XYZ file of C-alpha atoms in Angstrom:
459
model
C 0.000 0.000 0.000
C 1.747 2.787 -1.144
C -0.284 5.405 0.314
C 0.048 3.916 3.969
C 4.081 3.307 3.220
C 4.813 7.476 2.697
C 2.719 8.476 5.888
C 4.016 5.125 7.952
C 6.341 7.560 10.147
C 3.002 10.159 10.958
C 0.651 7.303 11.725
C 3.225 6.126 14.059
C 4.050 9.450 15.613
C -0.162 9.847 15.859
C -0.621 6.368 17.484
C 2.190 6.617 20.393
C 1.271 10.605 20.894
C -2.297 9.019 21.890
C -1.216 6.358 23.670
C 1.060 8.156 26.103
C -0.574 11.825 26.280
C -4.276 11.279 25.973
C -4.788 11.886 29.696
C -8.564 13.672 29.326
C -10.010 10.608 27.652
C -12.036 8.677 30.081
C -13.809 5.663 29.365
C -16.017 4.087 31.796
C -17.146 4.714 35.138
C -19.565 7.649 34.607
C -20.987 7.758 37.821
C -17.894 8.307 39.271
C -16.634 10.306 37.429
C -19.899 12.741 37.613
C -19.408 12.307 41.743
C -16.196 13.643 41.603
C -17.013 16.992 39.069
C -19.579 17.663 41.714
C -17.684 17.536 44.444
C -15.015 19.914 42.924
C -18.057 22.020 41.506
C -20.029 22.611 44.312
C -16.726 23.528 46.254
C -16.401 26.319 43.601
C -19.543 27.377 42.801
C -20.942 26.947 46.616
C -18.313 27.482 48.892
C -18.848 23.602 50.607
C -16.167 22.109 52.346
C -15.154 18.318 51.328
C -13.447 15.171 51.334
C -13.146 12.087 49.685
C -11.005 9.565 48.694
C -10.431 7.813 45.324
C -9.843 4.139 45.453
C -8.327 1.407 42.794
C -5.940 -0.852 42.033
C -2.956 0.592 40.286
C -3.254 1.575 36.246
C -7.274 1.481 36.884
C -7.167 5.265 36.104
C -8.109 7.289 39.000
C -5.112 10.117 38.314
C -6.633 10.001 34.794
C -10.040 10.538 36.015
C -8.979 13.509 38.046
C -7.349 14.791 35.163
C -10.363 14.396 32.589
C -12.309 16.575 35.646
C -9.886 18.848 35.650
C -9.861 19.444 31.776
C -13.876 19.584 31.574
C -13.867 22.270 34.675
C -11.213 24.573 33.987
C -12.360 26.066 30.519
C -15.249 27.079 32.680
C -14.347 30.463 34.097
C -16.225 30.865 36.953
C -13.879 27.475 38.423
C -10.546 28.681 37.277
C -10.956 32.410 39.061
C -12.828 30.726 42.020
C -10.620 27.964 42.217
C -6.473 27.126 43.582
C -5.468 24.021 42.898
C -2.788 22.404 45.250
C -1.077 18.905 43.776
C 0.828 16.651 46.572
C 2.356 13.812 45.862
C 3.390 11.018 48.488
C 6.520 10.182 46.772
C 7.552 13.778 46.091
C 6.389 15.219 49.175
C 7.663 12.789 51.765
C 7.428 15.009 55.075
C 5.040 17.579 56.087
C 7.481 20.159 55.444
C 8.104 19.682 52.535
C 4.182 19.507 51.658
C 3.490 22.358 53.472
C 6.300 24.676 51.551
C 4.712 23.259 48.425
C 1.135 23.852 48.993
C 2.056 27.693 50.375
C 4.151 28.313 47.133
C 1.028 27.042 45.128
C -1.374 29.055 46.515
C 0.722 32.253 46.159
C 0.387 32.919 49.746
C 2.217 36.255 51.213
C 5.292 34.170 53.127
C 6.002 33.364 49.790
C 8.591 34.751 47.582
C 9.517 33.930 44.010
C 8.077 30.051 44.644
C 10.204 30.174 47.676
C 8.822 29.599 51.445
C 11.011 30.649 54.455
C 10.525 30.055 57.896
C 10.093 27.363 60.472
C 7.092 24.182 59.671
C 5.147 25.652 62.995
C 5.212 29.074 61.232
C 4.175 28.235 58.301
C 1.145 25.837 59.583
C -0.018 28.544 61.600
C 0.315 31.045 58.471
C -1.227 28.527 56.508
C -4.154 27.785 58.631
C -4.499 31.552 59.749
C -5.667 32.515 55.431
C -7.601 29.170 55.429
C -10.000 30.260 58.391
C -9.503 33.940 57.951
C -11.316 33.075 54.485
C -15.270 33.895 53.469
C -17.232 31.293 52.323
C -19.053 33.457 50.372
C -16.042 36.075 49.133
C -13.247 33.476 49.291
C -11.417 31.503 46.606
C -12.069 27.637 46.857
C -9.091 25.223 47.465
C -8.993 21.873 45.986
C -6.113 20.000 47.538
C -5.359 16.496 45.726
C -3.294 14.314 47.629
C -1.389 11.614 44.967
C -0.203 8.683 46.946
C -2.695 9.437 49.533
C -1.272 6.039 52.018
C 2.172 7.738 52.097
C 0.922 11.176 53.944
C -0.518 8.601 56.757
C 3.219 7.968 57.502
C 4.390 11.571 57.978
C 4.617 11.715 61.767
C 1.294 12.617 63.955
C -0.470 13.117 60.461
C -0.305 16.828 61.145
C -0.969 18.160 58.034
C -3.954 15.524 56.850
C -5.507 16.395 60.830
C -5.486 20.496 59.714
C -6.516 19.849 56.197
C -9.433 17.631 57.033
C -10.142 20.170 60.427
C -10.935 23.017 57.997
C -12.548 20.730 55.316
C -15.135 19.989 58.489
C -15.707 22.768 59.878
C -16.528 24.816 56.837
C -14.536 27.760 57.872
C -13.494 28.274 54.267
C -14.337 26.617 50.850
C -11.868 23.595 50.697
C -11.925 20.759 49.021
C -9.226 17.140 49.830
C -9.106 14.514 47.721
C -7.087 11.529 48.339
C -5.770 9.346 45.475
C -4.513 6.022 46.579
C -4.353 2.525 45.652
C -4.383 0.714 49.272
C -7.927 0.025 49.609
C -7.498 -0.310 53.561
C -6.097 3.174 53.796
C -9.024 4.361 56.362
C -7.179 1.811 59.112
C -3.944 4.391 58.310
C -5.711 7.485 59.580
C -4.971 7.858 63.361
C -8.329 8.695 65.237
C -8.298 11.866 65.773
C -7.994 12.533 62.024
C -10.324 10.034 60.870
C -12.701 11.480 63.014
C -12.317 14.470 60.873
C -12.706 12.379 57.435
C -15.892 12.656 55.802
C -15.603 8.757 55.115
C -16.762 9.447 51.345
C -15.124 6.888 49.272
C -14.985 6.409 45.527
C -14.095 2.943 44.065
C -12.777 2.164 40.835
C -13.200 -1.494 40.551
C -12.168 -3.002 37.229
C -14.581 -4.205 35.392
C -13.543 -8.255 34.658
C -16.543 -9.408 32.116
C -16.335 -6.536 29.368
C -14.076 -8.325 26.641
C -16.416 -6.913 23.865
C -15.563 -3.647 25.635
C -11.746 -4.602 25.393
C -11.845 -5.630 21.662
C -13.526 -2.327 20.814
C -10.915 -0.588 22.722
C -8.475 -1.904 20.411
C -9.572 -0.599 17.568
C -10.762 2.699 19.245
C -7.061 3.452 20.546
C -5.718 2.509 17.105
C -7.762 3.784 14.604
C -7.422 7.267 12.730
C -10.060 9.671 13.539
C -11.895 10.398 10.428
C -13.222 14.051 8.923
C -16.689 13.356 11.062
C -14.824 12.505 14.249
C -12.778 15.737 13.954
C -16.068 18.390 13.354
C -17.563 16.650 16.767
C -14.172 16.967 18.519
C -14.132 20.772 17.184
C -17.412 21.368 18.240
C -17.033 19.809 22.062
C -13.440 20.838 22.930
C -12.818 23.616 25.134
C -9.684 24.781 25.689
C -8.261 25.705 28.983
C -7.093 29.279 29.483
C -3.243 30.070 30.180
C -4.513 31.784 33.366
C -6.004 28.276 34.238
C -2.232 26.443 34.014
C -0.096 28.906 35.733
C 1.005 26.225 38.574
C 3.901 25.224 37.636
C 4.136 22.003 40.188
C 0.298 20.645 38.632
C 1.406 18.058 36.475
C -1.625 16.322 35.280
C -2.589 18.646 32.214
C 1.405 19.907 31.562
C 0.899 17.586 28.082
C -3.102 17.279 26.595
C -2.876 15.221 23.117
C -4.458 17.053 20.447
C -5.298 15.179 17.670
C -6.064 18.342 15.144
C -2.115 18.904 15.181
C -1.774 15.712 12.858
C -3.597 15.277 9.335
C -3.725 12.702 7.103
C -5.249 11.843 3.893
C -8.733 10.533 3.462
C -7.458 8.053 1.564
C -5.129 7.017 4.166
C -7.659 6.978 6.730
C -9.632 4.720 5.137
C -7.071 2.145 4.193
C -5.588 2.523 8.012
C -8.921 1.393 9.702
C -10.100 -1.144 7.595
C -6.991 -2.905 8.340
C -7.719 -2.171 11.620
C -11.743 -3.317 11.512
C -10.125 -6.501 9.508
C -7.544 -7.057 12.426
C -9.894 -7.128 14.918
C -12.098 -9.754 13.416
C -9.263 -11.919 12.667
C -9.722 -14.786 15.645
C -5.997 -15.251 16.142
C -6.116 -11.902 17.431
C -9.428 -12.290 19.224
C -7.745 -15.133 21.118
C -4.414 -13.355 22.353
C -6.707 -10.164 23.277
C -8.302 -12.743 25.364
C -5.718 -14.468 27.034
C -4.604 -11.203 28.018
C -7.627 -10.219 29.385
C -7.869 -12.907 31.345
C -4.177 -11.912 32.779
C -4.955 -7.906 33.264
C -7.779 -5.588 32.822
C -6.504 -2.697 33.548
C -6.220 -0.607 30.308
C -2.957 1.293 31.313
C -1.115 -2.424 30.580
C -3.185 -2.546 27.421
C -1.716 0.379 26.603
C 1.484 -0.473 26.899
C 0.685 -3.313 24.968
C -0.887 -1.350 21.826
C 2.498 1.062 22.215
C 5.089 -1.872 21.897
C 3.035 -3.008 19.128
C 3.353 0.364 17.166
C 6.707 0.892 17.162
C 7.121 -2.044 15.619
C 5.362 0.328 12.342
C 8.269 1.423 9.832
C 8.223 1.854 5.930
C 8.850 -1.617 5.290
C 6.012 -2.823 7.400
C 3.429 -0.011 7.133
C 0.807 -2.207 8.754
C 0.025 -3.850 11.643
C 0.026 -8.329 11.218
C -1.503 -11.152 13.069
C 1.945 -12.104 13.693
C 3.605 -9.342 15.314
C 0.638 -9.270 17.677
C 0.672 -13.338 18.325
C 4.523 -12.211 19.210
C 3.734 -9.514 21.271
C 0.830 -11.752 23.143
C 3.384 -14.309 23.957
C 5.918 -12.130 25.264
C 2.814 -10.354 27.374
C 2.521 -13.421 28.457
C 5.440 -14.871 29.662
C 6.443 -15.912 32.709
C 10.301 -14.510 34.269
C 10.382 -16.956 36.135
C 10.294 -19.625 33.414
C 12.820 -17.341 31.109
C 15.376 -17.756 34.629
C 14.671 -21.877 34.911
C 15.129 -22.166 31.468
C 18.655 -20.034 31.552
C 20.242 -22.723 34.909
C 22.654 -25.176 34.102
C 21.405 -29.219 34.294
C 22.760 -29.186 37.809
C 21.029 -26.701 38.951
C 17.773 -27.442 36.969
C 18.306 -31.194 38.822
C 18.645 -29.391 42.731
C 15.031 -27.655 41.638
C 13.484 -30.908 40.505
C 14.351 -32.041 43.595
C 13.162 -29.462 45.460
C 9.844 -29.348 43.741
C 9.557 -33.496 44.851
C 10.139 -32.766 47.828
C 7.723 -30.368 48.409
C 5.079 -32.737 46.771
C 5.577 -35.288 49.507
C 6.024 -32.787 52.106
C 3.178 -30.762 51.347
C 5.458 -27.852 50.712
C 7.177 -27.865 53.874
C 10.923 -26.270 54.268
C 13.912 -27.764 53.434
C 18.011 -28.108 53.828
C 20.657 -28.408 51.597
C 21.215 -31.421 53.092
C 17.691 -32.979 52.365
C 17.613 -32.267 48.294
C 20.908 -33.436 48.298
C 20.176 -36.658 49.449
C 17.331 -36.532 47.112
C 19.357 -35.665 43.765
C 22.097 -38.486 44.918
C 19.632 -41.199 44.894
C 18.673 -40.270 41.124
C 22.223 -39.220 40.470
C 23.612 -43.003 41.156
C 20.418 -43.952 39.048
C 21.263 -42.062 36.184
C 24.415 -42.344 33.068
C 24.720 -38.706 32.923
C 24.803 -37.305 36.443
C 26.925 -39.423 38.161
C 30.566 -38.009 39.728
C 29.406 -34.318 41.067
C 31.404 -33.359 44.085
C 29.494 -32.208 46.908
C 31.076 -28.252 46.630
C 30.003 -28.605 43.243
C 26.440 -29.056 44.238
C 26.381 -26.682 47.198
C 27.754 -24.306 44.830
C 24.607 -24.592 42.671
C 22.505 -24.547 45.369
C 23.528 -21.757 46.364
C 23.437 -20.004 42.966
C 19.471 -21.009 43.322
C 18.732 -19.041 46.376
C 20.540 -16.218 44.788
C 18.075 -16.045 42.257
C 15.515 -15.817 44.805
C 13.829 -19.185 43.219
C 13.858 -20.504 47.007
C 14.012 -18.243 50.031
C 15.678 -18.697 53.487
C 13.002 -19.392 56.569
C 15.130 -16.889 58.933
C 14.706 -16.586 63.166
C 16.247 -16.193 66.169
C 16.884 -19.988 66.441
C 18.328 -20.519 62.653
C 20.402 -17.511 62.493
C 23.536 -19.305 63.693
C 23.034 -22.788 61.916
C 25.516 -24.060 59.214
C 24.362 -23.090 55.618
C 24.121 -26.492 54.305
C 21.055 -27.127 57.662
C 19.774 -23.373 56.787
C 15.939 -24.190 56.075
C 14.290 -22.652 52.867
C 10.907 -22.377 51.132
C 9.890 -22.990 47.288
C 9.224 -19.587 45.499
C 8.199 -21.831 42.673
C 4.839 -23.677 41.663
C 5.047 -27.108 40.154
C 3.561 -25.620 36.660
C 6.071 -23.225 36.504
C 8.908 -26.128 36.869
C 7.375 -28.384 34.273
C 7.230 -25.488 31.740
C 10.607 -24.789 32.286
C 11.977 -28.548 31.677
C 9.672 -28.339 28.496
C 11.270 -25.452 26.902
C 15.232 -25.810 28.048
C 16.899 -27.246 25.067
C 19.956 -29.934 25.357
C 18.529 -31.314 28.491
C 18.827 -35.462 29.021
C 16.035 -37.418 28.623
C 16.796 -38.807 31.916
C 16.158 -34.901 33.413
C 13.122 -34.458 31.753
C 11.206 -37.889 32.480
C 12.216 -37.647 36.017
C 10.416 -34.118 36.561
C 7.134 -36.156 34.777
C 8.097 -39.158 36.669
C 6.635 -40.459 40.153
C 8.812 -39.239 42.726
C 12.206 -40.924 43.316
């Protein structure tokens, strides 16, 4: 296709801009999503004091959903004049001094000068919490504080700063607004009890949804196809920028990058071709089955993206399209297991001491074991076998040893076995059984022997 081959390099450049910047797209979850715009509404358009706390498991998209709030409020003057926000992050932020000298240089506050804040952390508190309550509800600008990494500000010490944050949000001395983001779904047990008195116990979950495959498969072709002349009036007719004024905090991360698709153009032609490869991909059942299999491993679309990204670079002029192979590829190595790749990179020693290990622990019902035990163990089919026999002992210790340094068993440590010899040192299996068997599958050059005694009954 020689119209796809001179615009191979765009389409690329078009696909990975999406799939790493489009931040404001949010699929799913509307009623949360609503929830959350009127919580940061009504704190800018009312003057009501809140808090609540966003919930999921990692890559589920609550920072995205913020962000998608953020970029449907802020073209909206009435919230960007009314309204400071103040972005913490756990990992950034990792004391309350350091949160505190970032949330006064974000809010522009008078002990402030040129982004910088001077003075002692009991200063600036007290400054801090002085404009807070010195604030109108009526005449005051709203603060919306979000909180990244919400479980790591339970660790500063005596939680001052979430205790004064979620004391003003309570008792509606002035418009503010805290919203946790966090992906411990126990964090209320965090809080200490005089702050989680404070807590207005509102909590937003963002489950994953695990029975939406159709969902998944037209996700595919969403995130990959080429938005067509139609697609592009409705985009131009519902976007709304957001104002300079709007982006003038410098420390706000979340909108520093919004994807805008009008900045690219392609053919009609080229559109046309593009996503009927696409539509023709996504009917093709060898790629029905690996979007499957890994649907069964993850939900979570942030993984699919990554995914859909490693398959795109794989576009260049001599493959301007997308085939069922590269994505069977890509499947597999989505797929795989490390732990396999590691088994199937030990010597036939080592790959012996395992087998051993993993008979042992059928008997045993996994319980620990010595060096002493699979020794014993591997000797018994060593003298059995044509191709084992000879090994010193140092030899074999060595191996062993090389084993627990690849963390494929771990030591049982206490009180009582910290002074015992290494060889009586008891350790667990980090391994399952499937995992093993896998591995003696795919490792290549390994003696019959080897292989029908991890199939075998146990020796």
């Amino acid at each position: 296709m020689p119209v796809l081959q001179s615009e191979t390099a765009k389409i690329r450049q078009f696909l990975k801009s999406r799939l790493q910047t489009d931040v404001t797209s949010f699929r799913g979850y509307e009623s949360e999503w609503q929830n959350i715009r009127d919580l940061l509404f009504r704190t800018a358009e009312h003057g009501e004091s809140n808090s609540a706390l966003l919930l999921g498991t990692r890559g589920s998209g609550k920072t995205t959903l913020i962000t998608s709030v953020l970029a449907d409020l802020l073209p909206e003057a009435n919230f960007y004049r009314n309204t400071v926000i103040v972005y913490l992050n756990g990992l950034l932020h990792t004391d309350d001094r350091l949160a505190l000298k970032s949330a006064t240089a974000q809010m522009n506050l008078e002990n402030a000068v040129d982004g910088k804040v001077f003075g002692s952390f009991a200063e600036n508190l007290a400054f801090l919490l002085e404009c807070l309550k010195a604030g109108d509800k009526k005449k005051s600008k709203s603060v919306v504080f979000i909180l990244e990494e919400f479980d790591l500000f339970c660790s500063h010490h005596n939680q001052t700063l979430l205790y004064n944050l979620f004391d003003v949000a309570q008792s509606a001395q002035a418009p503010i607004c805290v919203l946790g983001i966090t992906a411990r779904l126990d964090v209320i047990e965090l809080l200490e009890k005089r702050v989680k008195s404070r807590f207005s116990h509102r909590q937003i979950f963002l489950l994953p949804k695990e029975n939406d495959f159709e969902g998944r498969v037209e996700l595919f072709k969403i995130l990959l196809k080429l938005p067509t002349d139609k697609e592009m009036k409705e985009f131009n007719k519902t976007f709304k920028p957001i104002p300079e004024d709007a982006l003038q905090n410098q420390e706000l991360p979340l909108l520093r990058r919004v994807f805008d698709p009008r900045s690219f153009s392609f053919s009609t032609k080229t559109i046309s071709q593009w996503n009927k490869h696409i539509d023709a991909l996504a009917s093709n059942p060898k790629v029905i089955s690996v979007l499957q299999n890994m649907y069964d491993y993850e939900v979570i679309e942030a993984t699919f993206k990554t995914f859909l990204f490693e398959l795109v670079c794989q576009l260049h002029d001599d493959n301007p399209l997308l085939t069922v192979e590269e994505v069977q590829a890509q499947g597999q190595q989505f797929e795989g297991d490390d732990k396999i790749h590691i088994l199937c990179g030990l010597s036939v020693l080592e790959l012996c001491l395992v087998i051993a290990m993993k008979h042992h622990s059928e008997i045993y019902d996994r319980d620990p074991f010595n060096f002493e035990m699979i020794l014993t163990r591997y000797n018994k089919f060593a003298n059995a076998s044509t191709t084992m026999q000879g090994i010193e002992r140092s030899v074999v210790l060595k191996a062993y040893e090389h084993v627990k340094n690849l963390e494929l068993i771990a030591p049982i440590s206490n009180a009582s076995t910290s002074k015992v010899q290494k060889e009586y040192q008891l350790h667990r299996l980090l391994l399952t059984y499937g995992q093993i068997g896998q591995a003696v599958v795919k490792s290549q050059n390994l003696p019959t022997e080897v292989c029908q005694w991890a199939q075998s009954s146990l020796i």
